[in-house]
Structures are given as structure tokens and as C-alpha cells.
Tab-separated table of C-alpha atoms and ligand atoms in Angstrom:
chain	number	residue	atom	x	y	z
A	1	MET	CA	-160.809	-80.764	-32.252
A	2	ASN	CA	-158.397	-78.088	-30.984
A	3	GLN	CA	-157.613	-75.154	-33.211
A	4	PRO	CA	-154.082	-73.750	-33.140
A	5	LEU	CA	-153.693	-70.569	-31.092
A	6	SER	CA	-154.789	-67.507	-33.062
A	7	TYR	CA	-152.480	-65.020	-31.347
A	8	VAL	CA	-149.075	-66.382	-32.397
A	9	HIS	CA	-147.782	-67.691	-35.727
A	10	PRO	CA	-144.846	-69.947	-34.972
A	11	THR	CA	-142.559	-71.334	-37.662
A	12	ALA	CA	-140.647	-74.637	-37.461
A	13	ASN	CA	-137.555	-72.994	-35.956
A	14	SER	CA	-139.097	-70.116	-33.997
A	15	PRO	CA	-139.063	-70.525	-30.195
A	16	TRP	CA	-142.696	-71.590	-29.803
A	17	GLY	CA	-142.473	-73.767	-32.937
A	18	THR	CA	-139.352	-75.411	-31.482
A	19	TYR	CA	-141.126	-76.041	-28.193
A	20	LEU	CA	-144.227	-77.500	-29.906
A	21	SER	CA	-142.145	-80.011	-31.828
A	22	GLN	CA	-140.319	-80.958	-28.619
A	23	VAL	CA	-143.732	-81.730	-27.094
A	24	ASP	CA	-144.752	-83.758	-30.153
A	25	ARG	CA	-141.638	-85.890	-29.765
A	26	VAL	CA	-142.507	-86.848	-26.192
A	27	LEU	CA	-146.145	-87.836	-26.847
A	28	PRO	CA	-145.382	-91.519	-27.590
A	29	TYR	CA	-143.826	-91.859	-24.112
A	30	LEU	CA	-146.668	-90.361	-22.090
A	31	GLY	CA	-149.020	-93.372	-22.089
A	32	HIS	CA	-152.505	-92.587	-20.763
A	33	LEU	CA	-151.384	-89.067	-19.781
A	34	ALA	CA	-151.163	-88.116	-23.477
A	35	ARG	CA	-154.892	-87.413	-23.161
A	36	TRP	CA	-153.950	-84.239	-21.243
A	37	SER	CA	-151.107	-83.178	-23.511
A	38	GLU	CA	-152.933	-80.324	-25.262
A	39	THR	CA	-152.579	-78.398	-22.002
A	40	LEU	CA	-148.811	-78.234	-22.683
A	41	LYS	CA	-149.442	-76.523	-26.020
A	42	ARG	CA	-151.450	-73.633	-24.579
A	43	PRO	CA	-150.259	-71.108	-22.020
A	44	LYS	CA	-152.672	-70.869	-19.126
A	45	ARG	CA	-152.490	-67.075	-19.115
A	46	ALA	CA	-150.670	-64.402	-21.140
A	47	LEU	CA	-150.627	-60.746	-20.143
A	48	ILE	CA	-149.463	-57.938	-22.453
A	49	VAL	CA	-148.886	-54.578	-20.826
A	50	ASP	CA	-148.034	-51.065	-21.948
A	51	VAL	CA	-145.047	-49.610	-20.084
A	52	PRO	CA	-144.943	-45.800	-20.495
A	53	ILE	CA	-142.182	-43.741	-18.855
A	54	GLU	CA	-140.951	-40.176	-18.976
A	55	MET	CA	-137.418	-40.202	-20.417
A	56	ASP	CA	-134.635	-37.981	-19.043
A	57	ASP	CA	-135.128	-35.539	-21.939
A	58	GLY	CA	-138.845	-35.130	-21.193
A	59	ARG	CA	-140.220	-37.335	-23.992
A	60	ILE	CA	-142.788	-40.029	-23.166
A	61	ALA	CA	-141.668	-43.485	-24.346
A	62	HIS	CA	-143.825	-46.626	-24.466
A	63	PHE	CA	-142.463	-50.168	-24.235
A	64	GLU	CA	-144.254	-53.479	-24.679
A	65	GLY	CA	-144.143	-55.832	-21.681
A	66	TYR	CA	-145.278	-59.425	-21.184
A	67	ARG	CA	-145.801	-61.967	-18.432
A	68	VAL	CA	-146.866	-65.440	-19.497
A	69	GLN	CA	-147.881	-68.158	-17.040
A	70	HIS	CA	-147.592	-71.302	-19.075
A	71	ASN	CA	-148.681	-73.876	-16.516
A	72	LEU	CA	-149.517	-73.687	-12.811
A	73	SER	CA	-150.517	-77.299	-12.173
A	74	ARG	CA	-147.587	-78.111	-9.865
A	75	GLY	CA	-147.231	-74.791	-8.056
A	76	PRO	CA	-146.883	-71.032	-8.532
A	77	GLY	CA	-145.407	-69.685	-11.752
A	78	LYS	CA	-141.613	-69.304	-11.820
A	79	GLY	CA	-139.286	-67.789	-14.359
A	80	GLY	CA	-137.165	-64.831	-15.254
A	81	VAL	CA	-137.754	-61.458	-16.843
A	82	ARG	CA	-135.797	-60.554	-19.970
A	83	PHE	CA	-135.074	-57.023	-21.243
A	84	HIS	CA	-134.200	-57.186	-24.941
A	85	PRO	CA	-135.201	-55.191	-28.039
A	86	ASP	CA	-136.256	-58.385	-29.867
A	87	VAL	CA	-138.486	-59.866	-27.140
A	88	THR	CA	-141.887	-60.984	-28.464
A	89	LEU	CA	-144.965	-62.630	-26.989
A	90	GLU	CA	-144.134	-65.805	-28.896
A	91	GLU	CA	-140.633	-65.928	-27.442
A	92	VAL	CA	-141.864	-65.324	-23.890
A	93	MET	CA	-144.451	-68.083	-24.349
A	94	ALA	CA	-141.733	-70.557	-25.320
A	95	LEU	CA	-139.482	-69.451	-22.471
A	96	SER	CA	-142.380	-69.855	-20.011
A	97	ALA	CA	-143.100	-73.352	-21.319
A	98	TRP	CA	-139.438	-74.348	-20.971
A	99	MET	CA	-139.668	-73.147	-17.346
A	100	THR	CA	-142.626	-75.495	-16.761
A	101	VAL	CA	-140.587	-78.407	-18.096
A	102	LYS	CA	-137.399	-77.341	-16.279
A	103	CYS	CA	-139.041	-76.965	-12.863
A	104	ALA	CA	-140.754	-80.351	-13.235
A	105	ALA	CA	-137.531	-81.996	-14.480
A	106	VAL	CA	-135.736	-81.094	-11.237
A	107	ASN	CA	-138.958	-81.630	-9.261
A	108	LEU	CA	-139.261	-78.093	-7.894
A	109	PRO	CA	-142.822	-77.337	-6.693
A	110	TYR	CA	-143.421	-74.720	-9.391
A	111	GLY	CA	-145.203	-74.201	-12.645
A	112	GLY	CA	-143.588	-72.205	-15.428
A	113	ALA	CA	-143.756	-68.520	-16.294
A	114	LYS	CA	-141.626	-65.892	-18.002
A	115	GLY	CA	-141.683	-62.167	-18.610
A	116	GLY	CA	-140.039	-59.651	-20.823
A	117	ILE	CA	-139.903	-56.080	-21.993
A	118	ARG	CA	-139.177	-55.138	-25.587
A	119	VAL	CA	-136.456	-52.626	-24.790
A	120	ASP	CA	-132.723	-52.197	-25.255
A	121	PRO	CA	-131.551	-51.485	-21.708
A	122	LYS	CA	-128.166	-50.280	-23.008
A	123	LEU	CA	-129.939	-47.236	-24.422
A	124	LEU	CA	-131.515	-46.286	-21.074
A	125	SER	CA	-130.034	-44.255	-18.227
A	126	GLN	CA	-130.086	-45.856	-14.768
A	127	GLN	CA	-133.081	-43.697	-13.872
A	128	GLU	CA	-134.991	-44.701	-17.011
A	129	LEU	CA	-134.169	-48.359	-16.356
A	130	GLU	CA	-135.588	-48.069	-12.847
A	131	LYS	CA	-138.762	-46.412	-14.165
A	132	VAL	CA	-139.292	-49.102	-16.820
A	133	THR	CA	-138.768	-51.838	-14.219
A	134	ARG	CA	-141.111	-50.289	-11.669
A	135	ARG	CA	-143.911	-49.500	-14.108
A	136	TYR	CA	-143.689	-52.992	-15.636
A	137	THR	CA	-143.814	-54.551	-12.155
A	138	SER	CA	-146.869	-52.476	-11.275
A	139	GLU	CA	-148.609	-53.529	-14.489
A	140	ILE	CA	-147.967	-57.252	-13.992
A	141	GLY	CA	-148.682	-56.858	-10.258
A	142	VAL	CA	-152.174	-58.242	-10.835
A	143	ILE	CA	-150.797	-61.709	-11.547
A	144	ILE	CA	-147.477	-62.004	-9.668
A	145	GLY	CA	-146.948	-62.667	-5.942
A	146	PRO	CA	-144.994	-64.978	-3.614
A	147	GLN	CA	-147.713	-67.651	-3.929
A	148	GLN	CA	-148.760	-66.840	-7.510
A	149	ASP	CA	-145.823	-66.202	-9.767
A	150	ILE	CA	-142.237	-65.366	-8.818
A	151	PRO	CA	-140.034	-63.532	-11.380
A	152	ALA	CA	-136.215	-63.695	-11.403
A	153	PRO	CA	-133.276	-62.438	-13.493
A	154	ASP	CA	-132.772	-63.485	-17.111
A	155	VAL	CA	-131.055	-61.856	-20.115
A	156	ASN	CA	-130.076	-58.241	-19.219
A	157	THR	CA	-131.709	-58.265	-15.776
A	158	ASN	CA	-129.907	-58.571	-12.431
A	159	ALA	CA	-130.104	-58.257	-8.637
A	160	GLN	CA	-130.653	-54.470	-8.756
A	161	ILE	CA	-133.632	-54.889	-11.061
A	162	MET	CA	-135.009	-57.578	-8.720
A	163	ALA	CA	-134.615	-55.146	-5.796
A	164	TRP	CA	-136.724	-52.539	-7.656
A	165	MET	CA	-139.317	-55.188	-8.516
A	166	MET	CA	-139.511	-56.373	-4.903
A	167	ASP	CA	-139.821	-52.793	-3.653
A	168	THR	CA	-142.508	-51.835	-6.185
A	169	TYR	CA	-144.618	-54.902	-5.431
A	170	SER	CA	-144.152	-54.319	-1.686
A	171	MET	CA	-145.177	-50.637	-1.931
A	172	ASN	CA	-148.268	-51.542	-3.940
A	173	THR	CA	-149.366	-54.232	-1.492
A	174	GLY	CA	-148.327	-52.580	1.780
A	175	THR	CA	-145.968	-55.432	2.626
A	176	THR	CA	-142.271	-56.288	2.588
A	177	ALA	CA	-142.686	-59.174	0.198
A	178	THR	CA	-139.173	-60.537	-0.207
A	179	GLY	CA	-140.555	-63.790	-1.690
A	180	VAL	CA	-142.111	-62.095	-4.740
A	181	VAL	CA	-138.893	-62.294	-6.771
A	182	THR	CA	-135.668	-64.299	-6.543
A	183	GLY	CA	-132.147	-63.334	-7.529
A	184	LYS	CA	-132.307	-60.368	-5.122
A	185	PRO	CA	-129.327	-58.701	-3.423
A	186	ILE	CA	-128.164	-60.685	-0.359
A	187	HIS	CA	-129.305	-58.141	2.250
A	188	LEU	CA	-132.810	-58.053	0.738
A	189	GLY	CA	-133.420	-61.766	1.219
A	190	GLY	CA	-131.246	-62.963	-1.658
A	191	SER	CA	-129.452	-66.295	-1.463
A	192	LEU	CA	-125.752	-66.972	-1.398
A	193	GLY	CA	-124.713	-68.851	-4.513
A	194	ARG	CA	-127.614	-67.575	-6.680
A	195	VAL	CA	-125.498	-65.432	-9.028
A	196	LYS	CA	-123.267	-68.345	-10.029
A	197	ALA	CA	-125.945	-71.053	-9.794
A	198	THR	CA	-126.890	-71.321	-13.472
A	199	GLY	CA	-123.268	-71.536	-14.614
A	200	ARG	CA	-122.522	-73.995	-11.810
A	201	GLY	CA	-125.421	-76.203	-12.931
A	202	VAL	CA	-124.057	-76.186	-16.490
A	203	PHE	CA	-120.719	-77.321	-15.093
A	204	VAL	CA	-122.223	-80.005	-12.821
A	205	THR	CA	-124.308	-81.566	-15.611
A	206	GLY	CA	-121.444	-81.133	-18.095
A	207	ARG	CA	-118.936	-82.846	-15.811
A	208	GLU	CA	-121.264	-85.825	-15.404
A	209	ALA	CA	-121.977	-86.021	-19.150
A	210	ALA	CA	-118.228	-85.857	-19.896
A	211	ARG	CA	-117.597	-88.666	-17.407
A	212	ARG	CA	-120.180	-90.857	-19.119
A	213	LEU	CA	-118.650	-90.096	-22.528
A	214	GLY	CA	-115.146	-90.908	-21.273
A	215	LEU	CA	-114.106	-87.326	-22.075
A	216	ASN	CA	-111.365	-86.141	-19.716
A	217	LEU	CA	-111.935	-82.527	-18.620
A	218	GLN	CA	-108.194	-82.098	-18.118
A	219	GLY	CA	-107.109	-80.387	-21.331
A	220	ALA	CA	-110.581	-80.613	-22.943
A	221	ARG	CA	-111.165	-77.768	-25.415
A	222	VAL	CA	-114.252	-75.670	-24.683
A	223	ALA	CA	-115.984	-72.972	-26.783
A	224	VAL	CA	-118.536	-70.679	-25.174
A	225	GLN	CA	-121.135	-68.518	-26.938
A	226	GLY	CA	-122.469	-65.779	-24.664
A	227	PHE	CA	-120.279	-64.541	-21.827
A	228	GLY	CA	-122.834	-63.175	-19.391
A	229	ASN	CA	-123.890	-64.631	-16.093
A	230	VAL	CA	-124.204	-68.176	-17.455
A	231	GLY	CA	-121.383	-68.570	-19.993
A	232	SER	CA	-118.674	-66.781	-18.028
A	233	VAL	CA	-119.332	-68.711	-14.805
A	234	ALA	CA	-119.484	-72.061	-16.617
A	235	ALA	CA	-116.207	-71.183	-18.410
A	236	GLU	CA	-114.547	-70.277	-15.128
A	237	LEU	CA	-115.574	-73.586	-13.518
A	238	PHE	CA	-114.468	-75.659	-16.515
A	239	ALA	CA	-111.126	-73.822	-16.530
A	240	GLU	CA	-110.715	-74.551	-12.799
A	241	ALA	CA	-111.343	-78.239	-13.574
A	242	GLY	CA	-108.442	-78.223	-16.037
A	243	ALA	CA	-110.269	-77.589	-19.319
A	244	LYS	CA	-108.976	-75.055	-21.866
A	245	ILE	CA	-111.448	-72.329	-22.844
A	246	VAL	CA	-110.260	-71.855	-26.429
A	247	ALA	CA	-113.006	-69.634	-27.879
A	248	VAL	CA	-115.560	-67.147	-26.629
A	249	GLN	CA	-118.171	-65.251	-28.612
A	250	ASP	CA	-120.265	-62.396	-27.269
A	251	HIS	CA	-122.171	-59.452	-28.771
A	252	THR	CA	-118.867	-57.630	-29.364
A	253	GLY	CA	-117.109	-60.382	-31.345
A	254	THR	CA	-115.383	-63.781	-31.321
A	255	ILE	CA	-111.945	-64.563	-29.889
A	256	TYR	CA	-109.851	-67.718	-30.233
A	257	ASN	CA	-106.680	-69.075	-28.690
A	258	PRO	CA	-105.991	-72.798	-29.256
A	259	ASN	CA	-103.754	-72.846	-26.145
A	260	GLY	CA	-106.570	-71.606	-23.926
A	261	LEU	CA	-107.691	-68.111	-22.922
A	262	ASN	CA	-106.449	-66.664	-19.645
A	263	MET	CA	-109.658	-66.526	-17.588
A	264	ALA	CA	-108.228	-64.315	-14.837
A	265	GLN	CA	-107.559	-61.627	-17.468
A	266	LEU	CA	-110.574	-62.206	-19.710
A	267	LEU	CA	-113.292	-62.128	-17.027
A	268	PRO	CA	-112.750	-58.533	-15.841
A	269	GLN	CA	-112.317	-57.226	-19.393
A	270	SER	CA	-115.476	-58.979	-20.640
A	271	ARG	CA	-117.524	-57.566	-17.761
A	272	ALA	CA	-116.318	-54.055	-18.521
A	273	LYS	CA	-116.539	-53.967	-22.317
A	274	GLY	CA	-117.042	-57.394	-23.888
A	275	VAL	CA	-114.501	-59.873	-25.254
A	276	ALA	CA	-113.545	-58.044	-28.485
A	277	GLY	CA	-109.991	-56.731	-28.512
A	278	PHE	CA	-108.764	-59.144	-25.812
A	279	ALA	CA	-104.978	-59.153	-26.049
A	280	GLY	CA	-104.463	-62.864	-25.349
A	281	ALA	CA	-106.335	-64.157	-28.407
A	282	GLU	CA	-106.876	-63.666	-32.112
A	283	ALA	CA	-110.122	-62.180	-33.374
A	284	ILE	CA	-111.972	-64.472	-35.796
A	285	ALA	CA	-115.141	-64.027	-37.862
A	286	ASP	CA	-118.302	-64.832	-35.894
A	287	GLU	CA	-119.362	-67.652	-38.232
A	288	GLU	CA	-115.976	-69.421	-37.842
A	289	PHE	CA	-116.874	-70.071	-34.216
A	290	TRP	CA	-118.980	-73.042	-35.366
A	291	ASP	CA	-116.091	-74.751	-37.193
A	292	LEU	CA	-113.522	-74.711	-34.387
A	293	PRO	CA	-111.919	-77.987	-33.265
A	294	VAL	CA	-113.361	-78.266	-29.743
A	295	ASP	CA	-114.595	-81.047	-27.463
A	296	ILE	CA	-117.318	-79.140	-25.629
A	297	LEU	CA	-119.573	-76.387	-26.968
A	298	ILE	CA	-121.588	-74.239	-24.575
A	299	PRO	CA	-124.267	-72.087	-26.250
A	300	ALA	CA	-125.136	-69.618	-23.475
A	301	ALA	CA	-126.698	-66.726	-25.393
A	302	LEU	CA	-130.090	-66.672	-27.124
A	303	GLU	CA	-132.456	-69.084	-28.877
A	304	GLY	CA	-132.048	-70.621	-32.316
A	305	GLN	CA	-128.234	-70.450	-32.535
A	306	ILE	CA	-127.592	-74.082	-33.493
A	307	THR	CA	-129.260	-74.242	-36.881
A	308	ALA	CA	-129.268	-77.324	-39.124
A	309	ALA	CA	-126.288	-75.976	-41.109
A	310	ARG	CA	-124.227	-75.289	-37.972
A	311	ALA	CA	-125.180	-78.687	-36.510
A	312	GLN	CA	-123.614	-80.336	-39.592
A	313	ARG	CA	-120.387	-78.428	-39.107
A	314	LEU	CA	-119.702	-78.281	-35.421
A	315	LYS	CA	-116.896	-80.494	-34.105
A	316	ALA	CA	-117.782	-80.846	-30.430
A	317	ARG	CA	-118.704	-84.229	-28.914
A	318	LEU	CA	-120.710	-82.600	-26.168
A	319	VAL	CA	-123.097	-79.624	-26.307
A	320	LEU	CA	-124.160	-78.053	-23.004
A	321	GLU	CA	-127.180	-75.794	-23.411
A	322	GLY	CA	-126.618	-72.915	-21.008
A	323	ALA	CA	-129.087	-70.798	-23.011
A	324	ASN	CA	-132.785	-71.552	-23.322
A	325	GLY	CA	-133.781	-72.987	-26.687
A	326	PRO	CA	-130.425	-72.662	-28.509
A	327	THR	CA	-130.974	-75.706	-30.779
A	328	VAL	CA	-133.698	-75.886	-33.446
A	329	PRO	CA	-135.484	-79.268	-33.878
A	330	GLU	CA	-133.864	-80.149	-37.206
A	331	ALA	CA	-130.419	-79.469	-35.727
A	332	ASP	CA	-131.298	-81.674	-32.764
A	333	ASP	CA	-131.865	-84.607	-35.138
A	334	ILE	CA	-128.624	-83.912	-37.006
A	335	LEU	CA	-126.619	-83.813	-33.773
A	336	ALA	CA	-128.222	-87.059	-32.583
A	337	SER	CA	-127.429	-88.799	-35.885
A	338	ARG	CA	-123.835	-87.534	-35.736
A	339	GLY	CA	-123.462	-88.942	-32.212
A	340	VAL	CA	-123.055	-85.528	-30.568
A	341	LEU	CA	-124.405	-85.625	-27.020
A	342	VAL	CA	-126.658	-82.667	-26.124
A	343	VAL	CA	-127.445	-81.912	-22.484
A	344	PRO	CA	-130.651	-79.939	-23.045
A	345	ASP	CA	-131.456	-76.523	-21.563
A	346	VAL	CA	-134.325	-77.882	-19.461
A	347	ILE	CA	-131.848	-79.752	-17.260
A	348	CYS	CA	-128.479	-78.168	-18.140
A	349	ASN	CA	-129.370	-74.622	-17.041
A	350	ALA	CA	-131.768	-75.591	-14.230
A	351	GLY	CA	-129.220	-74.606	-11.559
A	352	GLY	CA	-130.468	-71.005	-11.544
A	353	VAL	CA	-134.067	-71.798	-10.816
A	354	THR	CA	-133.022	-74.462	-8.303
A	355	VAL	CA	-131.169	-71.881	-6.200
A	356	SER	CA	-134.099	-69.484	-6.806
A	357	TYR	CA	-136.221	-72.118	-5.107
A	358	PHE	CA	-133.741	-72.230	-2.200
A	359	GLU	CA	-133.977	-68.418	-1.997
A	360	TRP	CA	-137.783	-68.504	-1.893
A	361	VAL	CA	-137.752	-71.193	0.821
A	362	GLN	CA	-135.210	-69.182	2.860
A	363	ASP	CA	-137.344	-66.031	2.519
A	364	PHE	CA	-140.406	-67.883	3.814
A	365	SER	CA	-138.644	-69.368	6.790
A	366	SER	CA	-136.501	-66.239	7.367
A	367	PHE	CA	-133.613	-68.607	7.956
A	368	PHE	CA	-130.608	-68.416	5.668
A	369	TRP	CA	-128.203	-71.162	4.683
A	370	ASP	CA	-124.466	-70.930	4.115
A	371	GLU	CA	-123.010	-71.195	0.623
A	372	ASP	CA	-121.600	-74.692	1.120
A	373	GLU	CA	-125.028	-76.005	2.008
A	374	ILE	CA	-126.517	-74.344	-1.075
A	375	ASN	CA	-123.877	-75.702	-3.440
A	376	GLN	CA	-124.097	-79.197	-1.968
A	377	ARG	CA	-127.880	-79.270	-2.267
A	378	LEU	CA	-127.625	-77.907	-5.827
A	379	ASP	CA	-125.146	-80.617	-6.810
A	380	ARG	CA	-127.312	-83.324	-5.263
A	381	ILE	CA	-130.610	-82.190	-6.827
A	382	MET	CA	-129.107	-81.745	-10.280
A	383	GLY	CA	-127.109	-84.967	-10.073
A	384	ASN	CA	-130.179	-86.990	-9.086
A	385	ALA	CA	-132.363	-85.359	-11.746
A	386	LEU	CA	-129.781	-86.055	-14.446
A	387	GLN	CA	-129.455	-89.671	-13.327
A	388	GLN	CA	-133.201	-90.227	-13.643
A	389	ILE	CA	-133.259	-88.557	-17.063
A	390	TRP	CA	-130.329	-90.661	-18.231
A	391	ASP	CA	-132.058	-93.865	-17.096
A	392	THR	CA	-135.185	-92.818	-19.028
A	393	ALA	CA	-133.122	-92.057	-22.141
A	394	ASP	CA	-131.408	-95.473	-21.939
A	395	ARG	CA	-134.682	-97.315	-21.326
A	396	HIS	CA	-136.467	-95.839	-24.357
A	397	LYS	CA	-133.364	-95.186	-26.497
A	398	ILE	CA	-134.245	-91.521	-26.858
A	399	THR	CA	-132.261	-88.288	-26.640
A	400	LEU	CA	-131.665	-86.585	-23.303
A	401	ARG	CA	-134.040	-83.812	-24.422
A	402	THR	CA	-136.943	-86.143	-25.074
A	403	ALA	CA	-136.116	-88.026	-21.864
A	404	THR	CA	-136.157	-84.784	-19.854
A	405	PHE	CA	-139.525	-83.912	-21.398
A	406	ALA	CA	-140.776	-87.434	-20.593
A	407	VAL	CA	-139.813	-87.192	-16.901
A	408	ALA	CA	-141.137	-83.636	-16.595
A	409	CYS	CA	-144.358	-84.032	-18.589
A	410	GLU	CA	-145.309	-87.102	-16.604
A	411	ARG	CA	-145.132	-85.003	-13.422
A	412	ILE	CA	-146.967	-82.037	-14.953
A	413	LEU	CA	-149.765	-84.069	-16.497
A	414	THR	CA	-150.193	-86.301	-13.450
A	415	ALA	CA	-150.735	-83.162	-11.373
A	416	ARG	CA	-153.145	-81.905	-14.036
A	417	GLN	CA	-155.101	-85.140	-13.968
A	418	GLU	CA	-155.187	-85.394	-10.178
A	419	ARG	CA	-156.410	-81.825	-9.790
A	420	GLY	CA	-159.067	-82.448	-12.428
A	421	LEU	CA	-160.783	-79.934	-14.638
A	422	TYR	CA	-162.661	-77.102	-12.989
A	423	PRO	CA	-165.638	-76.887	-13.154
B	1	LIG	N1	-133.973	-67.075	-15.964
B	1	LIG	C1	-133.496	-68.315	-15.425
B	1	LIG	C2	-133.909	-69.488	-16.295
B	1	LIG	O1	-134.154	-69.337	-17.467
B	1	LIG	C3	-133.854	-68.472	-13.941
B	1	LIG	C4	-135.311	-68.424	-13.619
B	1	LIG	C5	-135.602	-68.380	-12.118
B	1	LIG	O2	-134.684	-68.408	-11.323
B	1	LIG	O3	-136.785	-68.330	-11.792
B	1	LIG	O4	-133.911	-70.617	-15.857
């Protein structure tokens, strides 16, 4: 009855293809709600915009920008904006869909959305970066807003970029709309704890998963792929809990020290110039990262990193998905059959959007909480969500990923059904 979408051509392991097969796996657990499931396989709205700017040397450059609102049944759209030369519509669609599932999994009153610009921000001056951000914000201004769709940071975007987005939207609407984006600087309505929230959520869910596995964090060996805002914070928290961070891979290279990397020295160096050349470790080939003897693996970079071949090789007992979509469906099955526990992205990295929600609530009420309150609420929300997901997984004997989809899709499709079709 329903034809596949004509505007994307997913493959089995591409981001949207991965997401579609994750939806297929949850269908048997949706009962009467499965009738509405096609809605999960179609974004509600996808906007493609041209982003032209004048470069510092006088040339006019055009970039491709996107904002996809995957589902708005449970509330306004929510999700980050990614600046990366490889961003595509198909990728942003998948990322927006994972936001729908993630927000429902932790029961935040949001739908799912995501945005991106096909640009390498490292090749732009600060002035060019500001222009790209402002023009993109203006172009997507027709569909974003504090009650419509609320962007946030993602890969290569940060609090400064959110400040420019907030200012541009505010100028265009004649308001001071702090609630239009989250992940803002603190004195512009940002929330304490937001910067570290995603990494903290990875740690909180990882600690609980380790406890259930009987894996002692004291001395546990951890490998981290991606050392940005998610991977570096998660690594820091695991190290504080007594784990040894033995390997880190980022875009500059892969480093390994079986005795554990010195976090106090690595963190400042990695922020300044990446992990390559770090004195307290040996450099290894990137592909060797997947063979290392570790207990916990944290993919915290981009999609599609855990392929079937790598899933066969990796030694970890526990995989914590800090990134969105790091594991392809075939690899998911291999890990499950090998008894490797995967805490999926849609719950593992939900700490960021949870504190984004706190930020949005604080902006509305113009009343700001202290960091302890934020971290306690974050721990409680993520702990409770994980508990419910775990119970669902045990009840149906399914993976944590399918269980997270089951909990989330029930909420999304119940809202869909109760709202009814218009007209
Ligand atoms: N970009 C983050 C994510 O993928 C955070 C999104 C948000 O805070 O809205 O979950």
C-alpha cells in the first residue's frame, strides 16, 4: 500500500536503512499500535535550504543545509545541528528519527528533529562560521521556534553557535527567544551541567549496565572512539570511577597504553590538537583499535563504525553507544549472539537532550537550578528509564535496543492514535 520514499535511497547499513531495520525489529512488540507504525518510517517534514555567504576573500560560497522534523506527535521537535562535510539529507533523517525515539524513551515531552549543514567548519574563519550559522538559522526560521522545534549542539557545533542561532531567531522575530535553542552559554539562558550531560549520561547508563553484568569498574579497561564533548567527558567520569582508559581514537589517530592513559594530561592536549602524538601512549594503526583487549568500548564518533567484521573481532563485554547510530544492524545481531551487551544510543546518549529539556524548562520559568539539582534529576530520569527498558528486554527476551524502541514507540504511537488523523 505504501511506496518507499522517493527522495532517499537507503542501503542496509546506511543511517536511514539502519533505522528502518530497527523499526522492523520492534513491530512484533507493538500489538494493536503496529497499525500506526508506517508513521515512524516517514519524516513528517524535511526542509532543504541553500546557505550562501560571502567568504573573507570576497568569493560567494553556497552550502547545503537541512532541518528534518521526524515526528511531532508528543511535542515540539528537538534535536541538534551538525556541521560536517559529509552530512546528507538521509543522515539527518535518521538522526531526527533517533531523536524521536530517544525523547520518548526518557519520556521527555518532545518529538524528534535534527539539522545539519554540509560544511567543514575547520576550513572556515570565525566570521565565516558565524555567517553560515546565521544564514542557516534564518532559512530554517520558518519551522523552528520555542514551541515548534528547538535545535541544540551536535557534532562540530557548540554554545557559541547556539548563541548566534538564538540571536538570529530573536532579531528576525523581534523577541529575546532564549527557548529557541538549548546548549546556550550560561548567561544567555543556558543550563549548568549541559556541556557534560551527554557524557555523564553515558557514564550513568554504563555504570548500571556494568553492575548488572558483574563487571567491576575498578580497573576495568575502556576504549573510546571519538574524543569530543561526549567521549572525553565519559572517559573522564569512568577514570574517576577507577576504570583505566587504555585507548582513544579521534580524527588525528589512535593511541594505546595498557596501563591507562593519564586523563589530566590527555584532556588539554586533545582539546588543543587531538590525541595524536600524546607522549604517554604508543600510536597504533586505526584498525587495530577494534582488536584491543578491553572490557568496555565507547563509540562516541559517527554512525556506522561497528560493522559486521568489527563486531566479530571486538573483545569488549559492554558497548556504550555515545554516538548516534554507531552499530549497523548486522553487527547488532553478531554482538547479541556473542553475548556482548550493547546499551543503545537512544538511551545511552540521552543525557544531553534530557538536560536540554531542563534548560528549556528553566528558560520558560526564568528560574534557574543549581548543578547538583540538575545532575540528580538527570541520574534519576536516566536510571528510571533504563530500569523500564531492562524490564521490557527481560520480559520479551529482546536486546536493549529493541526494548528501548518498544518502550518509546508505544508512547509515540499512542500519542499518534489519541490525537487521531487530521482531517
Ligand atoms: N545532539 C544531541 C543528541 O544527539 C542533543 C540534542 C538536544 O539536546 O536537543 O542527542
